[in-house]
Amino acid sequence: MSFVTDSFTDADNTLLSAHTGELGATWTKKWYSSFNAKIISNQLRSAYLNCTWYASGTPASAEYDVEAKYVSGLIGPNDFIGPAGRMSTTADTFYTAGAAYTGGYKLLKCVAESFTLLGSYGTSAGNTVVKLEIRDAAKKLYVDGVERVSSSDNAITAAGKAGFYNYDQYNSGLLIDNFSASDPSGGATYAPPPPRPALRFAHMMVR
Amino acid sequence: MAKRFYISPIAGDGSFENPYRPVLHDTMEQEDGGVWEIASDANGRPIIPYALCLVNAVNHGKFGGLANVDGLPEITLDSTLSVLTNPQRNVLLNFLSKRGIDTSGLNVNSTFREVIERVGKALNSNFNSLNFDVSA
Protein backbone atom coordinates (compact mmCIF):
# COMPACT_ATOMS: atom_id res chain seq x y z
CA MET A 1 0.00 0.00 0.00
CA SER A 2 1.45 3.37 -0.99
CA PHE A 3 1.78 5.98 1.71
CA VAL A 4 3.38 8.65 -0.49
CA THR A 5 2.85 9.39 -4.17
CA ASP A 6 3.86 12.56 -5.94
CA SER A 7 3.94 13.21 -9.66
CA PHE A 8 5.24 16.72 -8.94
CA THR A 9 2.42 18.13 -11.04
CA ASP A 10 2.23 21.83 -10.30
CA ALA A 11 2.91 25.27 -11.73
CA ASP A 12 6.47 26.00 -12.75
CA ASN A 13 8.65 27.41 -9.99
CA THR A 14 6.34 26.21 -7.23
CA LEU A 15 8.61 25.68 -4.27
CA LEU A 16 8.55 22.14 -2.96
CA SER A 17 7.67 23.51 0.46
CA ALA A 18 4.48 24.95 -1.05
CA HIS A 19 3.58 21.92 -3.15
CA THR A 20 1.22 19.10 -2.23
CA GLY A 21 1.41 15.80 -4.06
CA GLU A 22 -1.26 13.16 -4.53
CA LEU A 23 -0.83 11.17 -1.30
CA GLY A 24 1.04 11.90 1.90
CA ALA A 25 3.15 14.41 0.03
CA THR A 26 3.62 17.64 1.80
CA TRP A 27 7.33 18.15 2.06
CA THR A 28 9.70 19.26 4.79
CA LYS A 29 13.33 20.20 4.25
CA LYS A 30 15.60 18.73 6.88
CA TRP A 31 19.18 19.34 5.80
CA TYR A 32 20.95 21.60 5.04
CA SER A 33 20.95 23.80 1.97
CA SER A 34 19.41 27.21 2.41
CA PHE A 35 18.01 26.85 -1.09
CA ASN A 36 14.65 25.41 -2.02
CA ALA A 37 13.75 22.62 -4.41
CA LYS A 38 11.04 23.48 -6.89
CA ILE A 39 8.77 22.17 -9.61
CA ILE A 40 9.80 22.61 -13.23
CA SER A 41 7.79 21.03 -16.07
CA ASN A 42 6.00 18.81 -13.53
CA GLN A 43 9.31 17.41 -12.31
CA LEU A 44 11.21 18.03 -9.11
CA ARG A 45 14.30 20.20 -9.51
CA SER A 46 16.86 19.79 -6.74
CA ALA A 47 18.09 22.50 -4.44
CA TYR A 48 21.70 23.58 -4.64
CA LEU A 49 24.23 21.51 -2.68
CA ASN A 50 23.31 19.05 0.11
CA CYS A 51 19.63 18.68 0.75
CA THR A 52 17.22 16.21 2.28
CA TRP A 53 13.46 16.44 2.10
CA TYR A 54 10.95 14.09 3.68
CA ALA A 55 7.29 13.58 2.85
CA SER A 56 4.46 13.72 5.33
CA GLY A 57 3.19 10.18 4.74
CA THR A 58 3.84 7.65 7.49
CA PRO A 59 4.95 4.09 6.82
CA ALA A 60 3.18 1.23 8.56
CA SER A 61 6.53 -0.17 9.73
CA ALA A 62 10.25 0.31 9.33
CA GLU A 63 10.23 -1.85 6.21
CA TYR A 64 9.14 -0.17 3.01
CA ASP A 65 10.16 0.78 -0.50
CA VAL A 66 10.92 4.24 -1.85
CA GLU A 67 11.37 5.00 -5.49
CA ALA A 68 11.71 7.85 -7.95
CA LYS A 69 12.55 8.27 -11.57
CA TYR A 70 15.87 9.96 -12.19
CA VAL A 71 15.44 12.20 -15.23
CA SER A 72 18.59 14.25 -15.83
CA GLY A 73 21.01 16.87 -14.55
CA LEU A 74 24.11 15.05 -13.29
CA ILE A 75 27.17 17.09 -14.31
CA GLY A 76 29.23 17.73 -11.18
CA PRO A 77 31.65 15.05 -9.98
CA ASN A 78 29.78 14.76 -6.69
CA ASP A 79 26.25 15.10 -8.08
CA PHE A 80 23.76 12.63 -6.67
CA ILE A 81 20.01 12.37 -6.28
CA GLY A 82 17.84 9.53 -5.09
CA PRO A 83 15.05 8.29 -2.87
CA ALA A 84 15.73 7.99 0.84
CA GLY A 85 14.18 6.15 3.73
CA ARG A 86 14.34 5.70 7.48
CA MET A 87 14.89 9.43 7.47
CA SER A 88 15.07 10.84 10.94
CA THR A 89 13.08 14.05 11.42
CA THR A 90 15.44 15.17 14.18
CA ALA A 91 18.89 14.00 13.05
CA ASP A 92 20.65 13.85 9.69
CA THR A 93 20.32 10.09 9.46
CA PHE A 94 18.92 8.09 6.55
CA TYR A 95 19.54 5.51 3.84
CA THR A 96 19.56 6.61 0.23
CA ALA A 97 20.01 5.00 -3.16
CA GLY A 98 20.30 6.99 -6.33
CA ALA A 99 21.93 8.13 -9.50
CA ALA A 100 25.42 9.60 -9.29
CA TYR A 101 27.61 11.35 -11.83
CA THR A 102 30.64 9.41 -10.62
CA GLY A 103 30.25 5.68 -10.20
CA GLY A 104 26.79 5.18 -11.65
CA TYR A 105 24.32 4.23 -8.94
CA LYS A 106 25.11 4.31 -5.25
CA LEU A 107 23.69 2.97 -2.01
CA LEU A 108 24.64 5.03 1.02
CA LYS A 109 23.84 5.52 4.65
CA CYS A 110 24.13 8.78 6.53
CA VAL A 111 24.38 8.63 10.30
CA ALA A 112 24.59 11.92 12.13
CA GLU A 113 25.88 13.62 8.98
CA SER A 114 28.54 10.93 8.37
CA PHE A 115 28.21 9.21 5.02
CA THR A 116 29.24 5.64 4.35
CA LEU A 117 29.11 4.24 0.84
CA LEU A 118 27.52 0.80 1.17
CA GLY A 119 27.80 -0.20 -2.47
CA SER A 120 27.73 0.91 -6.06
CA TYR A 121 26.56 -0.38 -9.40
CA GLY A 122 28.86 0.91 -12.06
CA THR A 123 27.21 2.13 -15.18
CA SER A 124 26.42 5.61 -16.39
CA ALA A 125 23.24 6.73 -14.71
CA GLY A 126 20.50 7.24 -17.25
CA ASN A 127 16.79 7.99 -17.31
CA THR A 128 15.81 5.22 -14.92
CA VAL A 129 13.61 4.31 -11.98
CA VAL A 130 15.66 3.89 -8.84
CA LYS A 131 14.19 2.02 -5.90
CA LEU A 132 15.50 1.73 -2.36
CA GLU A 133 14.12 -1.38 -0.69
CA ILE A 134 14.41 -1.19 3.08
CA ARG A 135 14.23 -4.33 5.15
CA ASP A 136 15.98 -5.13 8.42
CA ALA A 137 17.70 -8.04 6.65
CA ALA A 138 18.97 -5.99 3.72
CA LYS A 139 18.97 -2.63 2.02
CA LYS A 140 18.76 -3.00 -1.73
CA LEU A 141 19.26 -0.73 -4.72
CA TYR A 142 17.14 -1.50 -7.75
CA VAL A 143 17.54 0.11 -11.17
CA ASP A 144 14.54 -0.23 -13.47
CA GLY A 145 13.22 -3.11 -11.40
CA VAL A 146 16.46 -5.11 -11.31
CA GLU A 147 18.31 -5.61 -8.02
CA ARG A 148 21.82 -4.24 -8.37
CA VAL A 149 23.24 -3.96 -4.85
CA SER A 150 22.28 -5.68 -1.60
CA SER A 151 23.76 -4.73 1.76
CA SER A 152 23.23 -6.32 5.18
CA ASP A 153 23.71 -2.99 6.93
CA ASN A 154 21.03 -2.24 9.52
CA ALA A 155 22.63 0.56 11.48
CA ILE A 156 19.50 2.72 11.13
CA THR A 157 16.46 0.90 12.47
CA ALA A 158 13.77 3.49 13.18
CA ALA A 159 11.05 3.76 10.52
CA GLY A 160 11.44 7.49 10.06
CA LYS A 161 10.07 9.01 6.89
CA ALA A 162 10.48 8.57 3.16
CA GLY A 163 11.91 11.30 0.99
CA PHE A 164 14.94 12.06 -1.08
CA TYR A 165 18.49 13.30 -0.82
CA ASN A 166 20.45 15.33 -3.35
CA TYR A 167 23.89 16.78 -3.76
CA ASP A 168 23.76 19.32 -6.57
CA GLN A 169 27.33 20.49 -6.81
CA TYR A 170 26.97 23.22 -9.45
CA ASN A 171 23.28 24.06 -9.07
CA SER A 172 22.68 22.36 -12.41
CA GLY A 173 19.23 21.20 -11.32
CA LEU A 174 18.95 17.47 -10.82
CA LEU A 175 15.52 16.31 -11.94
CA ILE A 176 13.42 13.48 -10.57
CA ASP A 177 9.81 12.50 -11.15
CA ASN A 178 7.13 10.06 -10.03
CA PHE A 179 8.08 9.67 -6.39
CA SER A 180 6.41 6.98 -4.33
CA ALA A 181 6.82 5.15 -1.05
CA SER A 182 4.97 1.97 -0.24
CA ASP A 183 4.65 -0.64 2.44
CA PRO A 184 5.72 -4.06 1.18
CA SER A 185 2.41 -5.81 1.74
CA GLY A 186 0.65 -3.92 -1.01
CA GLY A 187 3.56 -4.01 -3.42
CA ALA A 188 2.23 -0.85 -5.02
CA THR A 189 4.63 1.52 -6.63
CA TYR A 190 4.02 4.83 -8.33
CA ALA A 191 0.45 5.28 -9.51
CA PRO A 192 -0.09 8.16 -11.91
CA PRO A 193 -3.00 10.48 -11.26
CA PRO A 194 -6.25 9.48 -12.99
CA PRO A 195 -6.74 10.95 -16.47
CA ARG A 196 -9.05 13.90 -16.87
CA PRO A 197 -12.51 12.89 -18.07
CA ALA A 198 -13.04 13.48 -21.78
CA LEU A 199 -15.03 16.53 -22.69
CA ARG A 200 -18.48 15.75 -24.02
CA PHE A 201 -20.26 17.94 -26.47
CA ALA A 202 -23.99 17.83 -26.56
CA HIS A 203 -25.49 17.21 -29.92
CA MET A 204 -26.92 20.39 -31.27
CA MET A 205 -30.01 20.31 -33.36
CA VAL A 206 -29.58 22.49 -36.34
CA ARG A 207 -32.86 23.66 -37.64
CA MET B 1 33.07 -9.36 -15.35
CA ALA B 2 33.73 -11.52 -12.31
CA LYS B 3 33.06 -11.20 -8.63
CA ARG B 4 35.68 -11.56 -5.95
CA PHE B 5 35.82 -10.98 -2.20
CA TYR B 6 38.41 -8.71 -0.64
CA ILE B 7 39.29 -7.36 2.76
CA SER B 8 40.30 -3.72 2.44
CA PRO B 9 41.31 -0.83 4.67
CA ILE B 10 38.87 2.05 4.87
CA ALA B 11 39.25 5.53 3.41
CA GLY B 12 37.22 8.72 3.73
CA ASP B 13 36.23 11.30 6.28
CA GLY B 14 32.44 10.86 6.28
CA SER B 15 31.59 13.87 4.14
CA PHE B 16 29.38 13.22 1.11
CA GLU B 17 32.29 14.17 -1.15
CA ASN B 18 34.57 11.75 0.71
CA PRO B 19 32.37 9.07 2.32
CA TYR B 20 33.72 6.18 4.31
CA ARG B 21 34.44 3.44 1.80
CA PRO B 22 36.99 0.70 1.19
CA VAL B 23 40.34 1.86 -0.19
CA LEU B 24 39.92 -0.40 -3.19
CA HIS B 25 36.83 1.56 -4.24
CA ASP B 26 39.09 4.32 -5.53
CA THR B 27 40.74 1.89 -7.94
CA MET B 28 37.44 0.64 -9.31
CA GLU B 29 36.53 1.74 -12.79
CA GLN B 30 33.24 3.21 -13.99
CA GLU B 31 31.81 -0.14 -15.06
CA ASP B 32 32.80 -1.95 -11.85
CA GLY B 33 30.41 -2.47 -8.98
CA GLY B 34 30.70 -3.55 -5.39
CA VAL B 35 29.19 -3.86 -1.97
CA TRP B 36 31.01 -3.73 1.33
CA GLU B 37 30.46 -4.15 5.02
CA ILE B 38 31.87 -1.42 7.25
CA ALA B 39 31.30 -1.42 10.99
CA SER B 40 30.40 2.01 12.32
CA ASP B 41 29.57 3.63 15.63
CA ALA B 42 26.51 5.61 16.64
CA ASN B 43 27.95 8.65 14.87
CA GLY B 44 28.52 6.80 11.62
CA ARG B 45 32.29 6.57 11.99
CA PRO B 46 34.12 3.28 11.31
CA ILE B 47 35.10 1.41 14.42
CA ILE B 48 36.93 -1.46 12.74
CA PRO B 49 39.64 -0.45 10.25
CA TYR B 50 38.77 -2.88 7.47
CA ALA B 51 35.85 -3.71 5.23
CA LEU B 52 34.64 -6.94 3.71
CA CYS B 53 34.11 -6.25 0.01
CA LEU B 54 32.49 -8.06 -2.88
CA VAL B 55 33.63 -6.50 -6.15
CA ASN B 56 32.39 -7.19 -9.63
CA ALA B 57 35.05 -6.10 -12.11
CA VAL B 58 36.48 -6.87 -15.52
CA ASN B 59 40.03 -6.68 -14.27
CA HIS B 60 40.80 -7.65 -10.70
CA GLY B 61 44.53 -7.39 -11.27
CA LYS B 62 44.40 -3.67 -10.59
CA PHE B 63 43.63 -4.32 -6.93
CA GLY B 64 46.68 -6.54 -6.49
CA GLY B 65 49.14 -3.78 -5.72
CA LEU B 66 47.04 -1.98 -3.14
CA ALA B 67 48.61 -1.90 0.30
CA ASN B 68 46.83 -4.08 2.89
CA VAL B 69 44.10 -5.11 0.44
CA ASP B 70 43.78 -8.88 0.55
CA GLY B 71 42.04 -10.75 -2.24
CA LEU B 72 40.23 -13.83 -0.99
CA PRO B 73 40.29 -17.07 -3.00
CA GLU B 74 38.32 -17.11 -6.21
CA ILE B 75 36.16 -20.07 -5.28
CA THR B 76 32.43 -20.40 -4.94
CA LEU B 77 30.76 -19.79 -1.61
CA ASP B 78 29.69 -23.40 -1.38
CA SER B 79 33.20 -24.75 -2.00
CA THR B 80 34.93 -26.30 0.96
CA LEU B 81 38.40 -25.12 1.86
CA SER B 82 39.65 -28.54 0.79
CA VAL B 83 39.80 -27.20 -2.78
CA LEU B 84 42.67 -24.99 -1.62
CA THR B 85 46.20 -26.18 -1.06
CA ASN B 86 47.61 -26.05 2.45
CA PRO B 87 49.57 -22.88 1.73
CA GLN B 88 46.51 -21.23 0.18
CA ARG B 89 44.40 -22.11 3.22
CA ASN B 90 47.05 -20.77 5.54
CA VAL B 91 47.21 -17.51 3.62
CA LEU B 92 43.42 -17.18 3.78
CA LEU B 93 43.23 -17.87 7.49
CA ASN B 94 46.11 -15.48 8.10
CA PHE B 95 44.14 -12.73 6.33
CA LEU B 96 41.54 -13.19 9.08
CA SER B 97 43.72 -13.81 12.10
CA LYS B 98 45.98 -10.81 11.49
CA ARG B 99 42.86 -8.69 11.72
CA GLY B 100 41.77 -10.30 14.95
CA ILE B 101 39.01 -12.38 13.38
CA ASP B 102 38.45 -15.66 15.17
CA THR B 103 39.37 -18.59 12.92
CA SER B 104 38.72 -21.35 15.42
CA GLY B 105 36.70 -24.17 13.93
CA LEU B 106 37.54 -23.27 10.32
CA ASN B 107 39.13 -26.29 8.68
CA VAL B 108 39.32 -28.10 5.35
CA ASN B 109 35.68 -29.09 5.63
CA SER B 110 34.47 -25.55 6.20
CA THR B 111 32.83 -23.81 3.30
CA PHE B 112 34.02 -20.53 1.87
CA ARG B 113 30.61 -19.16 2.86
CA GLU B 114 31.44 -19.94 6.48
CA VAL B 115 34.63 -17.93 6.11
CA ILE B 116 32.75 -14.98 4.59
CA GLU B 117 30.11 -15.19 7.31
CA ARG B 118 32.87 -15.18 9.95
CA VAL B 119 34.36 -12.00 8.52
CA GLY B 120 31.01 -10.35 7.89
CA LYS B 121 29.67 -11.05 11.36
CA ALA B 122 32.83 -9.65 12.91
CA LEU B 123 31.71 -6.37 11.32
CA ASN B 124 27.94 -6.62 11.60
CA SER B 125 26.00 -9.12 13.68
CA ASN B 126 23.18 -8.73 11.13
CA PHE B 127 25.48 -9.81 8.27
CA ASN B 128 24.12 -12.50 5.99
CA SER B 129 26.03 -13.59 2.91
CA LEU B 130 22.70 -14.21 1.18
CA ASN B 131 21.95 -10.46 1.44
CA PHE B 132 25.43 -9.32 0.42
CA ASP B 133 25.64 -9.05 -3.35
CA VAL B 134 26.25 -6.84 -6.34
CA SER B 135 24.83 -7.32 -9.80
CA ALA B 136 27.01 -8.77 -12.47
PDB file of C-alpha atoms in Angstrom, chain B residues 70-73 81-99 103 106-108 115:
ATOM      1  CA  ASP B  70      43.782  -8.879   0.551  1.00  0.00           C
ATOM      2  CA  GLY B  71      42.037 -10.750  -2.238  1.00  0.00           C
ATOM      3  CA  LEU B  72      40.232 -13.828  -0.989  1.00  0.00           C
ATOM      4  CA  PRO B  73      40.294 -17.074  -3.003  1.00  0.00           C
ATOM      5  CA  LEU B  81      38.399 -25.122   1.857  1.00  0.00           C
ATOM      6  CA  SER B  82      39.648 -28.542   0.788  1.00  0.00           C
ATOM      7  CA  VAL B  83      39.803 -27.197  -2.775  1.00  0.00           C
ATOM      8  CA  LEU B  84      42.666 -24.987  -1.618  1.00  0.00           C
ATOM      9  CA  THR B  85      46.196 -26.177  -1.062  1.00  0.00           C
ATOM     10  CA  ASN B  86      47.607 -26.047   2.452  1.00  0.00           C
ATOM     11  CA  PRO B  87      49.574 -22.883   1.734  1.00  0.00           C
ATOM     12  CA  GLN B  88      46.506 -21.234   0.181  1.00  0.00           C
ATOM     13  CA  ARG B  89      44.397 -22.114   3.216  1.00  0.00           C
ATOM     14  CA  ASN B  90      47.047 -20.766   5.542  1.00  0.00           C
ATOM     15  CA  VAL B  91      47.209 -17.511   3.622  1.00  0.00           C
ATOM     16  CA  LEU B  92      43.423 -17.181   3.783  1.00  0.00           C
ATOM     17  CA  LEU B  93      43.234 -17.870   7.495  1.00  0.00           C
ATOM     18  CA  ASN B  94      46.110 -15.476   8.101  1.00  0.00           C
ATOM     19  CA  PHE B  95      44.136 -12.727   6.330  1.00  0.00           C
ATOM     20  CA  LEU B  96      41.535 -13.189   9.079  1.00  0.00           C
ATOM     21  CA  SER B  97      43.724 -13.810  12.097  1.00  0.00           C
ATOM     22  CA  LYS B  98      45.981 -10.810  11.489  1.00  0.00           C
ATOM     23  CA  ARG B  99      42.858  -8.686  11.716  1.00  0.00           C
ATOM     24  CA  THR B 103      39.373 -18.585  12.924  1.00  0.00           C
ATOM     25  CA  LEU B 106      37.540 -23.273  10.322  1.00  0.00           C
ATOM     26  CA  ASN B 107      39.126 -26.290   8.675  1.00  0.00           C
ATOM     27  CA  VAL B 108      39.324 -28.105   5.345  1.00  0.00           C
ATOM     28  CA  VAL B 115      34.628 -17.934   6.115  1.00  0.00           C
TER      29      VAL B 115
END
